[in-house]
Tab-separated table of C-alpha atoms in Angstrom:
chain	number	residue	atom	x	y	z
A	16	MET	CA	-82.825	31.804	4.649
A	17	ALA	CA	-82.275	35.256	3.217
A	18	GLU	CA	-80.555	35.487	-0.135
A	19	PRO	CA	-76.788	35.918	0.285
A	20	GLU	CA	-75.087	39.105	-0.762
A	21	SER	CA	-74.366	38.980	-4.466
A	22	LEU	CA	-71.923	41.043	-6.463
A	23	ARG	CA	-73.230	40.771	-9.997
A	24	CYS	CA	-70.134	39.903	-11.988
A	25	SER	CA	-71.623	40.092	-15.462
A	26	SER	CA	-73.792	42.422	-17.459
A	27	ALA	CA	-77.591	42.488	-17.275
A	28	ARG	CA	-77.972	40.820	-20.679
A	29	ASN	CA	-76.677	37.554	-19.183
A	30	ARG	CA	-79.159	37.507	-16.341
A	31	GLY	CA	-82.272	36.031	-17.993
A	32	GLY	CA	-81.204	32.449	-18.550
A	33	VAL	CA	-79.031	32.342	-15.438
A	34	GLN	CA	-81.848	33.544	-13.194
A	35	ARG	CA	-84.196	30.811	-14.376
A	36	VAL	CA	-81.819	27.966	-13.518
A	37	GLU	CA	-80.741	29.681	-10.302
A	38	GLY	CA	-84.304	29.492	-8.994
A	39	LYS	CA	-84.372	25.707	-9.333
A	40	LEU	CA	-80.911	25.301	-7.837
A	41	ARG	CA	-81.761	27.549	-4.902
A	42	ALA	CA	-84.835	25.457	-4.175
A	43	SER	CA	-82.672	22.319	-3.978
A	44	VAL	CA	-80.229	23.971	-1.602
A	45	GLU	CA	-83.019	25.302	0.607
A	46	LYS	CA	-84.415	21.764	0.885
A	47	GLY	CA	-80.999	20.540	2.014
A	48	ASP	CA	-80.217	18.627	-1.164
A	49	TYR	CA	-76.690	20.008	-1.178
A	50	TYR	CA	-74.987	17.185	-3.072
A	51	GLU	CA	-77.587	17.123	-5.836
A	52	ALA	CA	-77.468	20.899	-6.210
A	53	HIS	CA	-73.665	20.911	-6.278
A	54	GLN	CA	-73.583	18.301	-9.044
A	55	MET	CA	-76.156	20.257	-11.041
A	56	TYR	CA	-74.029	23.411	-10.757
A	57	ARG	CA	-71.054	21.477	-12.119
A	58	THR	CA	-73.103	20.013	-14.966
A	59	LEU	CA	-74.320	23.476	-15.965
A	60	PHE	CA	-70.805	24.838	-15.704
A	61	PHE	CA	-69.415	22.397	-18.252
A	62	ARG	CA	-72.456	22.887	-20.494
A	63	TYR	CA	-72.039	26.661	-20.518
A	64	MET	CA	-68.284	26.376	-21.085
A	65	SER	CA	-68.730	24.020	-24.036
A	66	GLN	CA	-71.135	26.566	-25.542
A	67	GLY	CA	-68.708	29.429	-24.998
A	68	LYS	CA	-71.060	31.123	-22.510
A	69	HIS	CA	-68.264	32.258	-20.217
A	70	ALA	CA	-70.042	35.184	-18.576
A	71	GLU	CA	-73.076	33.034	-17.734
A	72	ALA	CA	-70.897	30.267	-16.331
A	73	ARG	CA	-68.916	32.736	-14.246
A	74	GLU	CA	-71.962	34.381	-12.738
A	75	LEU	CA	-73.773	31.127	-12.057
A	76	MET	CA	-70.740	29.660	-10.238
A	77	TYR	CA	-70.152	32.878	-8.300
A	78	ASN	CA	-73.711	33.175	-7.025
A	79	GLY	CA	-73.812	29.431	-6.373
A	80	ALA	CA	-70.695	29.726	-4.232
A	81	LEU	CA	-72.280	32.556	-2.243
A	82	LEU	CA	-75.402	30.438	-1.763
A	83	PHE	CA	-73.436	27.449	-0.464
A	84	PHE	CA	-71.385	29.714	1.813
A	85	SER	CA	-74.621	31.065	3.298
A	86	TYR	CA	-75.553	27.493	4.253
A	87	ASN	CA	-72.049	26.795	5.573
A	88	GLN	CA	-71.377	24.240	2.835
A	89	GLN	CA	-67.694	25.113	2.650
A	90	ASN	CA	-66.518	22.303	0.370
A	91	SER	CA	-69.176	22.890	-2.282
A	92	ALA	CA	-68.698	26.658	-2.074
A	93	ALA	CA	-64.932	26.357	-2.432
A	94	ASP	CA	-65.323	24.047	-5.436
A	95	LEU	CA	-67.589	26.511	-7.230
A	96	SER	CA	-65.182	29.310	-6.340
A	97	MET	CA	-62.425	27.420	-8.129
A	98	LEU	CA	-64.714	27.073	-11.143
A	99	VAL	CA	-65.096	30.861	-11.178
A	100	LEU	CA	-61.323	31.046	-11.544
A	101	GLU	CA	-61.375	28.404	-14.260
A	102	VAL	CA	-63.739	30.565	-16.306
A	103	LEU	CA	-61.475	33.573	-15.843
A	104	GLU	CA	-58.423	31.587	-16.874
A	105	LYS	CA	-60.070	30.184	-20.008
A	106	SER	CA	-61.803	33.367	-21.158
A	107	ASP	CA	-60.578	36.827	-22.072
A	108	THR	CA	-62.070	38.503	-18.994
A	109	LYS	CA	-60.262	41.742	-18.242
A	110	VAL	CA	-58.712	42.306	-14.829
A	111	GLU	CA	-60.950	45.021	-13.396
A	112	ASP	CA	-61.743	46.177	-9.864
A	113	GLU	CA	-65.226	44.628	-9.916
A	114	MET	CA	-63.886	41.161	-10.647
A	115	LEU	CA	-61.093	41.508	-8.093
A	116	GLU	CA	-63.716	42.459	-5.497
A	117	CYS	CA	-65.743	39.363	-6.420
A	118	LEU	CA	-62.714	37.133	-5.882
A	119	ALA	CA	-61.888	38.861	-2.607
A	120	LYS	CA	-65.470	38.291	-1.460
A	121	LEU	CA	-65.134	34.547	-2.079
A	122	PHE	CA	-61.787	34.514	-0.282
A	123	SER	CA	-63.303	36.273	2.744
A	124	LEU	CA	-65.999	33.598	3.095
A	125	MET	CA	-63.654	30.622	2.966
A	126	ASP	CA	-62.496	28.853	6.098
A	127	PRO	CA	-59.193	30.607	6.963
A	128	ASN	CA	-57.554	27.274	7.797
A	129	SER	CA	-58.659	25.351	4.721
A	130	PRO	CA	-56.203	24.196	2.057
A	131	GLU	CA	-58.803	25.242	-0.529
A	132	ARG	CA	-58.329	28.860	0.495
A	133	VAL	CA	-54.583	28.644	-0.104
A	134	ALA	CA	-55.107	27.078	-3.530
A	135	PHE	CA	-57.772	29.632	-4.412
A	136	VAL	CA	-55.725	32.709	-3.548
A	137	SER	CA	-52.669	31.311	-5.323
A	138	ARG	CA	-54.589	30.868	-8.586
A	139	ALA	CA	-56.443	34.160	-8.178
A	140	LEU	CA	-53.203	36.113	-7.724
A	141	LYS	CA	-51.717	34.477	-10.798
A	142	TRP	CA	-54.805	35.301	-12.879
A	143	SER	CA	-54.763	38.907	-11.652
A	144	THR	CA	-51.432	39.466	-13.413
A	145	GLY	CA	-52.417	37.744	-16.635
A	146	GLY	CA	-50.487	34.600	-15.717
A	147	SER	CA	-47.156	36.439	-15.588
A	148	SER	CA	-44.421	35.780	-13.037
A	149	LYS	CA	-45.385	38.845	-11.045
A	150	LEU	CA	-46.769	38.440	-7.554
A	151	GLY	CA	-50.318	39.636	-8.145
A	152	HIS	CA	-52.344	42.771	-8.894
A	153	PRO	CA	-51.724	45.503	-6.264
A	154	LYS	CA	-55.461	46.150	-5.876
A	155	PHE	CA	-56.127	42.466	-5.193
A	156	HIS	CA	-53.300	42.378	-2.651
A	157	GLN	CA	-54.856	45.390	-0.926
A	158	LEU	CA	-58.272	43.713	-0.733
A	159	LEU	CA	-56.734	40.524	0.666
A	160	ALA	CA	-54.679	42.506	3.187
A	161	VAL	CA	-57.774	44.189	4.613
A	162	ILE	CA	-59.632	40.867	4.915
A	163	LEU	CA	-56.717	39.231	6.732
A	164	TRP	CA	-56.359	42.298	8.959
A	165	LYS	CA	-59.998	41.940	10.034
A	166	GLU	CA	-59.260	38.288	10.825
A	167	GLN	CA	-56.293	39.470	12.934
A	168	ASN	CA	-53.958	37.469	10.726
A	169	TYR	CA	-51.446	40.279	10.888
A	170	SER	CA	-48.389	38.573	9.417
A	171	GLU	CA	-50.142	37.498	6.209
A	172	SER	CA	-51.958	40.828	6.047
A	173	ARG	CA	-48.586	42.562	6.125
A	174	TYR	CA	-47.317	40.413	3.263
A	175	HIS	CA	-50.227	41.467	1.054
A	176	PHE	CA	-49.956	45.119	2.086
A	177	LEU	CA	-46.317	45.038	0.971
A	178	HIS	CA	-47.400	44.082	-2.530
A	179	SER	CA	-50.149	46.689	-2.655
A	180	SER	CA	-49.780	50.451	-2.863
A	181	ASP	CA	-51.648	51.107	0.393
A	182	GLY	CA	-48.967	52.429	2.720
A	183	GLU	CA	-51.512	54.135	4.956
A	184	GLY	CA	-53.558	50.974	5.456
A	185	CYS	CA	-50.391	49.001	6.122
A	186	ALA	CA	-49.341	51.481	8.793
A	187	GLN	CA	-52.712	51.361	10.545
A	188	MET	CA	-52.604	47.565	10.549
A	189	LEU	CA	-49.068	47.622	11.951
A	190	VAL	CA	-50.137	49.976	14.755
A	191	GLU	CA	-52.806	47.465	15.753
A	192	TYR	CA	-50.400	44.540	15.312
A	193	SER	CA	-47.732	46.182	17.462
A	194	SER	CA	-50.186	47.283	20.158
A	195	SER	CA	-51.901	43.898	20.474
A	196	ARG	CA	-49.118	41.388	19.812
A	197	GLY	CA	-45.764	43.125	20.182
A	198	TYR	CA	-43.617	44.224	23.093
A	199	ARG	CA	-43.306	47.901	23.877
A	200	THR	CA	-39.571	47.670	23.181
A	201	GLU	CA	-40.352	46.483	19.638
A	202	VAL	CA	-42.562	49.403	18.667
A	203	ASP	CA	-39.873	50.794	16.348
A	204	MET	CA	-39.032	47.414	14.803
A	205	PHE	CA	-42.486	46.853	13.318
A	206	VAL	CA	-42.291	49.909	11.097
A	207	ALA	CA	-38.549	49.629	10.417
A	208	GLN	CA	-39.013	46.200	8.899
A	209	ALA	CA	-41.932	47.377	6.756
A	210	VAL	CA	-40.064	50.439	5.458
A	211	LEU	CA	-36.977	48.420	4.565
A	212	GLN	CA	-39.045	45.802	2.774
A	213	PHE	CA	-41.026	48.413	0.834
A	214	LEU	CA	-37.725	49.922	-0.272
A	215	CYS	CA	-36.433	46.488	-1.322
A	216	LEU	CA	-39.543	46.292	-3.508
A	217	LYS	CA	-38.609	49.697	-4.993
A	218	ASN	CA	-41.778	51.218	-3.541
A	219	LYS	CA	-40.355	54.417	-2.123
A	220	SER	CA	-43.657	56.298	-1.861
A	221	SER	CA	-45.360	53.585	0.228
A	222	ALA	CA	-42.247	53.326	2.411
A	223	SER	CA	-42.551	57.027	3.248
A	224	VAL	CA	-46.306	56.857	3.842
A	225	VAL	CA	-46.104	53.820	6.118
A	226	PHE	CA	-43.399	55.493	8.214
A	227	SER	CA	-45.117	58.861	8.601
A	228	THR	CA	-48.534	57.322	9.313
A	229	TYR	CA	-47.218	54.741	11.785
A	230	THR	CA	-45.126	57.206	13.781
A	231	ASP	CA	-47.992	59.701	13.820
A	232	LYS	CA	-50.684	57.259	14.966
A	233	HIS	CA	-48.879	54.853	17.272
A	234	PRO	CA	-49.811	55.669	20.898
A	235	SER	CA	-46.383	54.619	22.211
A	236	ILE	CA	-44.353	56.861	19.920
A	237	GLU	CA	-43.700	60.447	20.938
A	238	LYS	CA	-44.054	62.994	18.175
A	239	GLY	CA	-41.010	63.459	16.013
A	240	PRO	CA	-38.674	63.715	14.277
A	241	PRO	CA	-36.352	63.499	16.035
A	242	PHE	CA	-37.617	60.433	17.887
A	243	VAL	CA	-36.668	58.909	21.212
A	244	GLN	CA	-35.928	55.577	19.488
A	245	PRO	CA	-32.643	55.660	17.501
A	246	LEU	CA	-33.971	53.127	14.980
A	247	LEU	CA	-36.813	55.480	14.041
A	248	ASN	CA	-34.309	58.284	13.520
A	249	PHE	CA	-32.291	55.974	11.262
A	250	ILE	CA	-35.342	55.187	9.129
A	251	TRP	CA	-36.209	58.876	8.923
A	252	PHE	CA	-32.677	59.734	7.751
A	253	LEU	CA	-32.660	56.759	5.374
A	254	LEU	CA	-35.793	57.965	3.594
A	255	LEU	CA	-34.192	61.390	3.181
A	256	ALA	CA	-31.002	59.757	1.883
A	257	VAL	CA	-32.952	57.704	-0.663
A	258	ASP	CA	-34.434	60.930	-2.007
A	259	GLY	CA	-30.962	62.471	-2.224
A	260	GLY	CA	-29.261	59.440	-3.724
A	261	LYS	CA	-25.814	60.215	-2.265
A	262	LEU	CA	-23.806	57.096	-1.483
A	263	THR	CA	-21.592	58.807	1.090
A	264	VAL	CA	-24.644	59.845	3.136
A	265	PHE	CA	-26.037	56.320	2.992
A	266	THR	CA	-22.696	54.775	4.009
A	267	VAL	CA	-22.138	57.084	6.975
A	268	LEU	CA	-25.740	56.623	8.095
A	269	CYS	CA	-25.435	52.824	8.143
A	270	GLU	CA	-22.130	53.018	10.020
A	271	GLN	CA	-23.402	55.425	12.650
A	272	TYR	CA	-26.505	53.378	13.438
A	273	GLN	CA	-24.921	49.901	13.518
A	274	PRO	CA	-25.866	49.355	17.205
A	275	SER	CA	-29.542	49.767	16.290
A	276	LEU	CA	-29.218	47.783	13.085
A	277	LYS	CA	-27.769	44.790	14.949
A	278	ARG	CA	-31.116	44.278	16.675
A	279	ASP	CA	-32.267	42.253	13.670
A	280	PRO	CA	-29.753	40.365	11.484
A	281	MET	CA	-31.964	40.948	8.424
A	282	TYR	CA	-31.603	44.746	8.543
A	283	ASN	CA	-28.156	44.761	6.953
A	284	GLU	CA	-29.318	42.287	4.295
A	285	TYR	CA	-32.155	44.648	3.396
A	286	LEU	CA	-29.763	47.598	3.381
A	287	ASP	CA	-27.407	45.780	1.013
A	288	ARG	CA	-30.281	45.515	-1.431
A	289	ILE	CA	-31.369	49.123	-0.868
A	290	GLY	CA	-27.790	50.218	-1.539
A	291	GLN	CA	-27.911	48.449	-4.897
A	292	LEU	CA	-31.309	49.857	-5.866
A	293	PHE	CA	-30.909	53.498	-4.855
A	294	PHE	CA	-27.184	54.217	-4.451
A	295	GLY	CA	-25.449	52.190	-7.158
A	296	VAL	CA	-23.705	49.792	-4.790
A	297	PRO	CA	-22.585	46.623	-6.649
A	298	PRO	CA	-24.056	43.324	-5.436
A	299	LYS	CA	-22.032	41.479	-2.831
A	300	GLN	CA	-20.478	38.185	-3.857
A	301	SER	CA	-19.941	37.115	-0.279
A	302	PRO	CA	-20.906	33.801	1.329
A	303	SER	CA	-23.512	35.575	3.452
A	304	TYR	CA	-25.370	36.832	0.396
A	305	GLY	CA	-25.263	33.396	-1.188
A	306	GLY	CA	-26.526	31.981	2.077
A	307	LEU	CA	-29.418	34.405	2.011
A	308	LEU	CA	-30.446	33.218	-1.441
A	309	VAL	CA	-30.390	29.617	-0.252
A	310	LEU	CA	-32.666	30.637	2.608
A	311	LEU	CA	-34.960	32.484	0.217
A	312	PHE	CA	-35.505	29.508	-2.051
A	313	LYS	CA	-36.107	27.201	0.903
A	314	GLN	CA	-39.104	29.383	1.728
A	315	ILE	CA	-40.689	28.709	-1.677
A	316	SER	CA	-42.956	25.720	-2.059
A	317	PRO	CA	-42.765	23.515	-5.191
A	318	ASP	CA	-45.347	25.606	-7.074
A	319	GLY	CA	-43.494	28.823	-6.301
A	320	GLU	CA	-46.019	30.136	-3.819
A	321	LEU	CA	-45.509	31.237	-0.248
A	322	GLU	CA	-45.466	28.450	2.331
A	323	ARG	CA	-47.816	28.709	5.282
A	324	SER	CA	-46.574	28.731	8.852
A	325	GLY	CA	-48.373	27.239	11.812
A	326	THR	CA	-47.009	29.720	14.329
A	327	ALA	CA	-48.591	33.102	14.943
A	328	ARG	CA	-45.349	35.076	15.102
A	329	ALA	CA	-43.122	33.190	12.668
A	330	SER	CA	-45.060	33.206	9.427
A	331	PRO	CA	-42.693	33.572	6.435
A	332	LEU	CA	-42.962	36.787	4.504
A	333	GLU	CA	-42.450	36.772	0.776
A	334	LEU	CA	-40.311	39.612	-0.506
A	335	GLU	CA	-39.528	40.297	-4.127
A	336	LEU	CA	-35.786	40.872	-4.441
A	337	ARG	CA	-35.933	40.289	-8.167
A	338	SER	CA	-39.181	38.822	-9.409
A	339	SER	CA	-39.934	35.716	-7.381
A	340	GLU	CA	-37.577	35.479	-4.422
A	341	THR	CA	-38.804	35.367	-0.832
A	342	VAL	CA	-37.427	36.521	2.496
A	343	GLU	CA	-38.331	34.930	5.809
A	344	ASP	CA	-39.846	37.256	8.371
A	345	ARG	CA	-37.220	37.016	11.106
A	346	HIS	CA	-38.526	39.812	13.235
A	347	HIS	CA	-40.431	37.449	15.469
């Protein structure tokens, strides 16, 4: 079998010793001795780690994972992928684009339905922010979003786009999502939800880009503004109001478009948060807001990561209201 694609994740000076052992390990895999080869990879991993050879261990596990993936040995490949993360966590490896691309490559090769993939991406996101409470490096989120988009896993792709800075990519994905999975009457709701959530994440620039790109490229939206759909006009005015920062404009806008905003009960919750962030509105101390927080924390699994959903149109969508809160995607 041809050698799998390899992103060399360490400098050339580390290649000599690694290449020699890789030849023997590859021979074992090619003969079908998968278990023996897997155990040898693990033995070498712990040997390199005990010697402080982090770069060698990382590269050997990475290329070993690619090799096992090429032979459809998912369990062994996933195990070595986790060892790549262990090296990163225990060494002082800097978070750079090359390493994020390596991790995204491993993620793309994993079985989309495997629990190992969930565990892998959870640890990888945490490493990408230096172990902080943040939700992951924007570049890594963008790479994951594109992979999930190609897999037509639109709801999880949207989640990762929200935590990236790629408003244009998010809009193009949403056009495809709306056209292939949504109703024609919902064409405005796909982008409205995304814009409101970007604004709740204080990402005003991506909110504007996703709106302009989506409305320009969607085949079912006539050129505007103004638009035929009142909800699109509301979002357009809202983005202008956010730039202006005038509370009276925001208040009148929300009042005038209440019929459109009632189409999704989450819209007014998002707008409450947007009012706080951009217009100085004090937080509500109402039962409904407290109820929302209860709902948010119910959507967080014990380790603080996003729970998976088994339904195609009801996957929960994590949304950072402060630093680690989540909002359920109620659109569908």
